[in-house]
Amino acid sequence: MITAATSRTEVIRWMEDFVGEKFSELLKTVEESWQPADLLPDATLETFFDEVKELRERARDLSYDLLAVLVGDTITEEALPTYESWLMTIKGLPQDPDSPWMKWNRGWTAEENRHGDALNRYLYLSGRINMREMEASTQYLLADGFDLQTDMDPYRSFVYTSFQETATNISHRRVAQIAKKQGDNMLAKLCGHVAADEARHAKAYKAFVSKIFEADPNEMMLAFEDMMRKKIVMPAHYMRELGVDIGKTFGHFTDAAQRIGVYTSADYTDILEGLIDEWKIEALTDLNEAGERARDYVMALPARLKRVAERMKAPSLEYKFRWIA
Ligand SMILES: [Fe+2]
Ligand SMILES: [Fe+2]
């Protein structure tokens, strides 16, 4: 029985069966999963070199900003070990390997692992990337880690993952659309597959938060507000290149994404509005005074963010990434 005095640990325990259901519903088995090899030239075949040649011809026409965004996305995906270990540090998650929570974490990681592999292999074959520079950035990002400001709190962490998986769905989907427009259907298909995974993950994390709202609306509301006050930072916010100060590369990467419309400040606001809808924030009952104030803050935030975005200029600064050959 969930009561007002219920702790986060109890809520997490109470949710185990629900997480198990979402695991079966929203993660795919290995047998039904796509693999990077399904989408890229097969090196065991005689036709390999011709296929690679065609891949390189298509890649030649990809724009500079699109390539920059692709490399940044790849590095972000390649830092998966950081995200998995972060998930494991969330307070109150049962450590029993048979717990649905642990099965979720492992299954999610297994799906995500294909994203970096697929993108990395494509970029290598494209011939347009300085692979060593990209790899060094990945190593930096893993070694530097990140600070998502979730304080290892499950409520804050699942607000974060709900937001972030939605954002990655949007950006991979947009990269797919742009790649198609620029004539690279193979890349479009690959990013489409990644985007579809991210959509399922987002759906699951949003469902986790909805479930928490059922059990502990006030605390969940406060956690949502806190994350939105702190702003959701991208997991690759410490991204950097060899010989470049930390912080600089990431700014140029997000500028490129904004410029080509892969991920913009309008998307940030749209995601927030989506979450407010999904979690039926307006209709929440059983909030105390602090909870009501938190709700007021979150409900008013999209309009505020839109006003700020209107005053922002599209970033035009040209930047030469070390990643691009
Ligand atoms: Fe991913
Ligand atoms: Fe993801």
CSV table of C-alpha atoms and ligand atoms in Angstrom, one decimal:
chain,number,residue,atom,x,y,z
A,1,MET,CA,0.0,0.0,0.0
A,2,ILE,CA,1.4,3.4,-1.0
A,3,THR,CA,0.9,6.2,1.5
A,4,ALA,CA,2.0,9.8,1.8
A,5,ALA,CA,5.0,8.7,3.9
A,6,THR,CA,6.2,6.2,1.3
A,7,SER,CA,9.9,6.4,0.6
A,8,ARG,CA,11.4,6.4,-2.9
A,9,THR,CA,12.9,3.0,-2.3
A,10,GLU,CA,9.5,1.6,-1.5
A,11,VAL,CA,8.1,3.2,-4.7
A,12,ILE,CA,10.9,1.7,-6.8
A,13,ARG,CA,10.2,-1.7,-5.2
A,14,TRP,CA,6.5,-1.4,-5.8
A,15,MET,CA,7.1,-0.6,-9.5
A,16,GLU,CA,9.1,-3.8,-10.2
A,17,ASP,CA,6.4,-5.7,-11.9
A,18,PHE,CA,5.5,-2.7,-14.0
A,19,VAL,CA,9.1,-2.3,-15.1
A,20,GLY,CA,9.0,-6.0,-16.0
A,21,GLU,CA,6.0,-5.4,-18.2
A,22,LYS,CA,7.6,-2.4,-19.9
A,23,PHE,CA,10.8,-4.5,-20.4
A,24,SER,CA,8.8,-7.1,-22.4
A,25,GLU,CA,6.7,-4.5,-24.2
A,26,LEU,CA,9.3,-1.9,-25.1
A,27,LEU,CA,12.6,-3.7,-25.5
A,28,LYS,CA,13.2,-6.1,-28.3
A,29,THR,CA,14.8,-9.5,-27.9
A,30,VAL,CA,18.1,-10.2,-29.6
A,31,GLU,CA,16.4,-12.4,-32.2
A,32,GLU,CA,14.1,-9.6,-33.3
A,33,SER,CA,16.7,-6.9,-33.2
A,34,TRP,CA,18.4,-5.2,-36.1
A,35,GLN,CA,22.2,-5.2,-36.1
A,36,PRO,CA,24.6,-2.7,-37.6
A,37,ALA,CA,25.7,-5.4,-40.1
A,38,ASP,CA,22.2,-5.5,-41.6
A,39,LEU,CA,22.6,-1.9,-42.7
A,40,LEU,CA,26.2,-1.7,-43.9
A,41,PRO,CA,28.4,-3.3,-46.6
A,42,ASP,CA,29.3,-6.9,-45.8
A,43,ALA,CA,33.1,-7.4,-45.9
A,44,THR,CA,32.7,-11.1,-46.6
A,45,LEU,CA,31.2,-10.5,-50.0
A,46,GLU,CA,32.9,-9.9,-53.3
A,47,THR,CA,30.6,-6.8,-53.8
A,48,PHE,CA,32.1,-5.2,-50.7
A,49,PHE,CA,34.5,-2.8,-52.4
A,50,ASP,CA,31.8,-1.7,-54.9
A,51,GLU,CA,29.4,-1.0,-52.1
A,52,VAL,CA,31.9,0.9,-50.2
A,53,LYS,CA,32.7,2.9,-53.3
A,54,GLU,CA,29.1,3.8,-53.6
A,55,LEU,CA,28.8,4.6,-49.9
A,56,ARG,CA,31.7,7.0,-50.3
A,57,GLU,CA,30.2,8.7,-53.3
A,58,ARG,CA,27.0,9.3,-51.5
A,59,ALA,CA,28.9,10.6,-48.4
A,60,ARG,CA,30.8,13.0,-50.5
A,61,ASP,CA,27.7,15.1,-50.9
A,62,LEU,CA,26.8,15.3,-47.2
A,63,SER,CA,27.1,18.9,-45.8
A,64,TYR,CA,29.7,19.9,-43.3
A,65,ASP,CA,27.2,20.7,-40.5
A,66,LEU,CA,25.5,17.3,-41.0
A,67,LEU,CA,28.8,15.5,-40.7
A,68,ALA,CA,29.7,17.5,-37.6
A,69,VAL,CA,26.4,16.6,-36.0
A,70,LEU,CA,26.9,12.9,-37.0
A,71,VAL,CA,30.3,12.8,-35.4
A,72,GLY,CA,29.0,14.5,-32.2
A,73,ASP,CA,26.1,12.1,-32.1
A,74,THR,CA,28.4,9.1,-32.6
A,75,ILE,CA,30.7,10.2,-29.8
A,76,THR,CA,27.7,10.7,-27.6
A,77,GLU,CA,26.5,7.2,-28.3
A,78,GLU,CA,30.0,5.7,-27.9
A,79,ALA,CA,30.1,7.0,-24.3
A,80,LEU,CA,27.5,4.4,-23.4
A,81,PRO,CA,29.6,2.9,-20.6
A,82,THR,CA,29.2,6.1,-18.7
A,83,TYR,CA,25.4,6.0,-19.0
A,84,GLU,CA,25.2,2.4,-18.0
A,85,SER,CA,27.3,2.9,-14.9
A,86,TRP,CA,25.3,6.1,-14.1
A,87,LEU,CA,22.0,4.1,-14.3
A,88,MET,CA,23.5,1.6,-11.8
A,89,THR,CA,24.2,4.3,-9.2
A,90,ILE,CA,20.6,5.5,-9.0
A,91,LYS,CA,19.6,5.2,-5.4
A,92,GLY,CA,17.1,2.6,-4.4
A,93,LEU,CA,17.3,0.4,-7.5
A,94,PRO,CA,17.5,-3.2,-6.3
A,95,GLN,CA,20.9,-4.7,-7.2
A,96,ASP,CA,19.6,-8.3,-7.5
A,97,PRO,CA,20.5,-9.3,-11.1
A,98,ASP,CA,17.0,-10.9,-11.5
A,99,SER,CA,15.2,-7.7,-10.6
A,100,PRO,CA,13.3,-6.3,-13.5
A,101,TRP,CA,15.1,-3.0,-12.9
A,102,MET,CA,18.5,-4.7,-13.5
A,103,LYS,CA,17.1,-6.6,-16.5
A,104,TRP,CA,15.9,-3.3,-17.9
A,105,ASN,CA,19.3,-1.6,-17.4
A,106,ARG,CA,21.1,-4.5,-19.1
A,107,GLY,CA,18.5,-4.8,-22.0
A,108,TRP,CA,18.6,-1.1,-22.6
A,109,THR,CA,22.4,-1.0,-22.7
A,110,ALA,CA,22.4,-3.9,-25.1
A,111,GLU,CA,20.1,-2.1,-27.5
A,112,GLU,CA,22.0,1.2,-27.2
A,113,ASN,CA,25.3,-0.5,-27.8
A,114,ARG,CA,24.4,-0.9,-31.5
A,115,HIS,CA,24.0,2.8,-32.0
A,116,GLY,CA,27.6,3.8,-31.6
A,117,ASP,CA,28.8,0.7,-33.6
A,118,ALA,CA,26.5,1.4,-36.5
A,119,LEU,CA,27.3,5.1,-36.8
A,120,ASN,CA,31.0,4.6,-36.1
A,121,ARG,CA,31.4,2.0,-38.9
A,122,TYR,CA,29.5,4.2,-41.3
A,123,LEU,CA,31.7,7.2,-40.7
A,124,TYR,CA,34.8,5.1,-41.0
A,125,LEU,CA,33.7,3.8,-44.4
A,126,SER,CA,32.6,7.3,-45.6
A,127,GLY,CA,36.2,8.4,-45.8
A,128,ARG,CA,35.3,11.9,-44.7
A,129,ILE,CA,36.3,11.6,-41.0
A,130,ASN,CA,39.6,11.8,-39.2
A,131,MET,CA,38.9,8.7,-37.2
A,132,ARG,CA,41.8,9.2,-34.8
A,133,GLU,CA,40.4,12.6,-33.8
A,134,MET,CA,36.9,11.3,-33.3
A,135,GLU,CA,38.2,8.3,-31.3
A,136,ALA,CA,40.2,10.7,-29.1
A,137,SER,CA,37.1,12.7,-28.4
A,138,THR,CA,35.2,9.5,-27.4
A,139,GLN,CA,38.0,8.6,-25.0
A,140,TYR,CA,38.0,12.1,-23.5
A,141,LEU,CA,34.2,12.0,-23.0
A,142,LEU,CA,34.4,8.6,-21.3
A,143,ALA,CA,37.3,9.7,-19.1
A,144,ASP,CA,35.8,13.1,-18.3
A,145,GLY,CA,32.4,11.8,-17.4
A,146,PHE,CA,29.4,14.1,-16.9
A,147,ASP,CA,27.2,15.8,-14.3
A,148,LEU,CA,23.5,15.5,-15.1
A,149,GLN,CA,22.5,17.0,-11.7
A,150,THR,CA,20.2,14.2,-10.9
A,151,ASP,CA,21.8,13.6,-7.5
A,152,MET,CA,21.4,9.8,-8.0
A,153,ASP,CA,17.7,10.3,-7.3
A,154,PRO,CA,15.5,7.9,-9.2
A,155,TYR,CA,12.7,10.5,-9.7
A,156,ARG,CA,15.1,13.1,-11.1
A,157,SER,CA,17.0,10.5,-13.1
A,158,PHE,CA,13.9,9.3,-14.9
A,159,VAL,CA,12.8,12.8,-15.7
A,160,TYR,CA,16.3,13.1,-17.3
A,161,THR,CA,16.1,9.9,-19.3
A,162,SER,CA,12.5,10.7,-20.5
A,163,PHE,CA,13.7,14.0,-21.8
A,164,GLN,CA,17.0,12.8,-23.2
A,165,GLU,CA,15.7,9.7,-25.0
A,166,THR,CA,13.0,12.0,-26.6
A,167,ALA,CA,15.7,14.4,-27.6
A,168,THR,CA,17.9,11.7,-29.2
A,169,ASN,CA,14.9,10.4,-31.1
A,170,ILE,CA,14.3,13.8,-32.5
A,171,SER,CA,17.9,14.4,-33.5
A,172,HIS,CA,18.5,11.0,-35.1
A,173,ARG,CA,15.2,11.3,-37.0
A,174,ARG,CA,16.1,14.7,-38.3
A,175,VAL,CA,19.6,13.5,-39.4
A,176,ALA,CA,17.9,10.7,-41.2
A,177,GLN,CA,15.6,13.2,-43.0
A,178,ILE,CA,18.5,15.5,-44.0
A,179,ALA,CA,20.7,12.5,-45.1
A,180,LYS,CA,17.8,11.4,-47.4
A,181,LYS,CA,17.5,14.9,-48.8
A,182,GLN,CA,21.2,15.0,-49.5
A,183,GLY,CA,21.0,11.6,-51.3
A,184,ASP,CA,22.3,9.1,-48.8
A,185,ASN,CA,19.5,6.6,-48.3
A,186,MET,CA,21.8,4.1,-46.5
A,187,LEU,CA,22.6,6.7,-43.8
A,188,ALA,CA,19.0,7.7,-43.6
A,189,LYS,CA,17.9,4.1,-43.0
A,190,LEU,CA,20.6,3.6,-40.3
A,191,CYS,CA,19.7,6.8,-38.4
A,192,GLY,CA,16.0,5.9,-38.8
A,193,HIS,CA,16.7,2.6,-37.0
A,194,VAL,CA,18.5,4.3,-34.2
A,195,ALA,CA,15.7,6.9,-33.9
A,196,ALA,CA,13.1,4.1,-33.6
A,197,ASP,CA,15.0,2.5,-30.7
A,198,GLU,CA,15.2,5.9,-28.9
A,199,ALA,CA,11.4,6.3,-29.3
A,200,ARG,CA,10.8,3.0,-27.5
A,201,HIS,CA,13.2,3.9,-24.8
A,202,ALA,CA,11.6,7.3,-24.3
A,203,LYS,CA,8.2,5.7,-24.1
A,204,ALA,CA,9.4,3.4,-21.3
A,205,TYR,CA,11.0,6.1,-19.2
A,206,LYS,CA,8.0,8.3,-19.6
A,207,ALA,CA,5.9,5.4,-18.4
A,208,PHE,CA,8.2,4.9,-15.4
A,209,VAL,CA,7.6,8.6,-14.4
A,210,SER,CA,3.8,8.3,-14.9
A,211,LYS,CA,3.9,5.3,-12.6
A,212,ILE,CA,5.8,7.3,-9.9
A,213,PHE,CA,3.3,10.1,-10.3
A,214,GLU,CA,0.6,7.6,-9.3
A,215,ALA,CA,2.3,6.6,-6.1
A,216,ASP,CA,4.1,9.8,-5.0
A,217,PRO,CA,2.7,12.8,-6.9
A,218,ASN,CA,4.1,15.5,-4.7
A,219,GLU,CA,7.7,14.3,-4.6
A,220,MET,CA,7.6,13.5,-8.3
A,221,MET,CA,6.3,17.0,-9.1
A,222,LEU,CA,9.1,18.6,-7.0
A,223,ALA,CA,11.7,16.4,-8.8
A,224,PHE,CA,10.4,17.4,-12.2
A,225,GLU,CA,10.5,21.1,-11.3
A,226,ASP,CA,14.0,20.8,-9.9
A,227,MET,CA,15.3,19.2,-13.1
A,228,MET,CA,13.6,21.9,-15.2
A,229,ARG,CA,15.1,24.7,-13.1
A,230,LYS,CA,18.5,23.2,-13.5
A,231,LYS,CA,17.9,22.7,-17.2
A,232,ILE,CA,18.4,19.4,-19.0
A,233,VAL,CA,22.0,19.2,-20.2
A,234,MET,CA,23.1,16.9,-23.0
A,235,PRO,CA,25.1,13.9,-21.8
A,236,ALA,CA,28.0,15.0,-24.0
A,237,HIS,CA,28.3,18.5,-22.6
A,238,TYR,CA,31.9,17.9,-21.7
A,239,MET,CA,32.7,16.8,-25.3
A,240,ARG,CA,36.1,18.0,-26.5
A,241,GLU,CA,38.7,17.6,-29.2
A,242,LEU,CA,42.4,17.0,-28.9
A,243,GLY,CA,44.1,20.3,-28.1
A,244,VAL,CA,40.8,22.2,-27.6
A,245,ASP,CA,39.6,23.5,-24.2
A,246,ILE,CA,36.7,21.7,-22.7
A,247,GLY,CA,33.4,23.3,-23.4
A,248,LYS,CA,34.3,24.8,-26.7
A,249,THR,CA,33.7,21.8,-29.0
A,250,PHE,CA,30.3,21.1,-27.5
A,251,GLY,CA,29.1,24.6,-28.2
A,252,HIS,CA,30.1,24.4,-31.8
A,253,PHE,CA,28.4,21.0,-32.1
A,254,THR,CA,25.1,22.3,-30.7
A,255,ASP,CA,25.4,25.4,-33.0
A,256,ALA,CA,25.7,23.0,-36.0
A,257,ALA,CA,22.7,21.0,-34.8
A,258,GLN,CA,20.7,24.2,-34.3
A,259,ARG,CA,21.8,25.6,-37.7
A,260,ILE,CA,20.6,22.6,-39.7
A,261,GLY,CA,17.5,22.1,-37.5
A,262,VAL,CA,18.5,18.8,-36.1
A,263,TYR,CA,18.0,19.9,-32.5
A,264,THR,CA,16.9,23.4,-31.6
A,265,SER,CA,15.7,25.4,-28.6
A,266,ALA,CA,12.2,25.0,-30.0
A,267,ASP,CA,12.6,21.2,-29.7
A,268,TYR,CA,13.6,21.6,-26.0
A,269,THR,CA,10.3,23.5,-25.4
A,270,ASP,CA,8.3,21.0,-27.4
A,271,ILE,CA,9.7,18.1,-25.4
A,272,LEU,CA,8.8,19.8,-22.2
A,273,GLU,CA,5.3,20.5,-23.4
A,274,GLY,CA,5.1,16.8,-24.4
A,275,LEU,CA,6.1,15.7,-20.9
A,276,ILE,CA,3.6,18.1,-19.2
A,277,ASP,CA,0.9,16.5,-21.4
A,278,GLU,CA,2.1,12.9,-20.9
A,279,TRP,CA,2.3,13.2,-17.2
A,280,LYS,CA,-1.1,15.1,-17.0
A,281,ILE,CA,0.6,17.7,-14.8
A,282,GLU,CA,-2.4,20.1,-15.1
A,283,ALA,CA,-4.8,17.5,-13.6
A,284,LEU,CA,-2.6,16.3,-10.7
A,285,THR,CA,-4.3,16.2,-7.4
A,286,ASP,CA,-2.9,15.6,-3.9
A,287,LEU,CA,-0.2,18.2,-4.2
A,288,ASN,CA,0.8,20.2,-1.1
A,289,GLU,CA,1.7,23.9,-1.2
A,290,ALA,CA,5.3,23.3,-2.4
A,291,GLY,CA,4.0,20.8,-5.0
A,292,GLU,CA,1.5,23.4,-6.3
A,293,ARG,CA,4.2,26.0,-6.6
A,294,ALA,CA,6.3,23.4,-8.5
A,295,ARG,CA,3.5,22.7,-10.9
A,296,ASP,CA,2.9,26.5,-11.5
A,297,TYR,CA,6.6,26.9,-12.3
A,298,VAL,CA,6.6,24.0,-14.8
A,299,MET,CA,3.3,24.9,-16.4
A,300,ALA,CA,4.5,28.5,-17.0
A,301,LEU,CA,7.9,27.4,-18.3
A,302,PRO,CA,7.2,26.6,-22.0
A,303,ALA,CA,5.8,30.1,-22.6
A,304,ARG,CA,8.9,31.6,-20.9
A,305,LEU,CA,11.3,29.5,-22.9
A,306,LYS,CA,9.5,30.5,-26.2
A,307,ARG,CA,9.9,34.2,-25.4
A,308,VAL,CA,13.7,33.6,-24.7
A,309,ALA,CA,14.0,31.6,-28.0
A,310,GLU,CA,12.4,34.4,-30.0
A,311,ARG,CA,15.2,36.7,-29.0
A,312,MET,CA,18.0,34.2,-29.8
A,313,LYS,CA,19.8,34.5,-33.1
A,314,ALA,CA,20.6,31.5,-35.3
A,315,PRO,CA,24.3,30.7,-34.7
A,316,SER,CA,26.3,31.5,-37.7
A,317,LEU,CA,29.9,31.1,-36.5
A,318,GLU,CA,31.9,28.8,-38.8
A,319,TYR,CA,34.1,26.3,-37.0
A,320,LYS,CA,36.5,23.8,-38.3
A,321,PHE,CA,36.2,20.6,-36.3
A,322,ARG,CA,39.3,18.4,-36.1
A,323,TRP,CA,37.1,15.4,-36.7
A,324,ILE,CA,36.4,16.2,-40.3
A,325,ALA,CA,39.0,15.3,-42.9
B,1,FE,FE,21.2,5.7,-28.5
B,2,FE,FE,19.0,6.4,-26.1
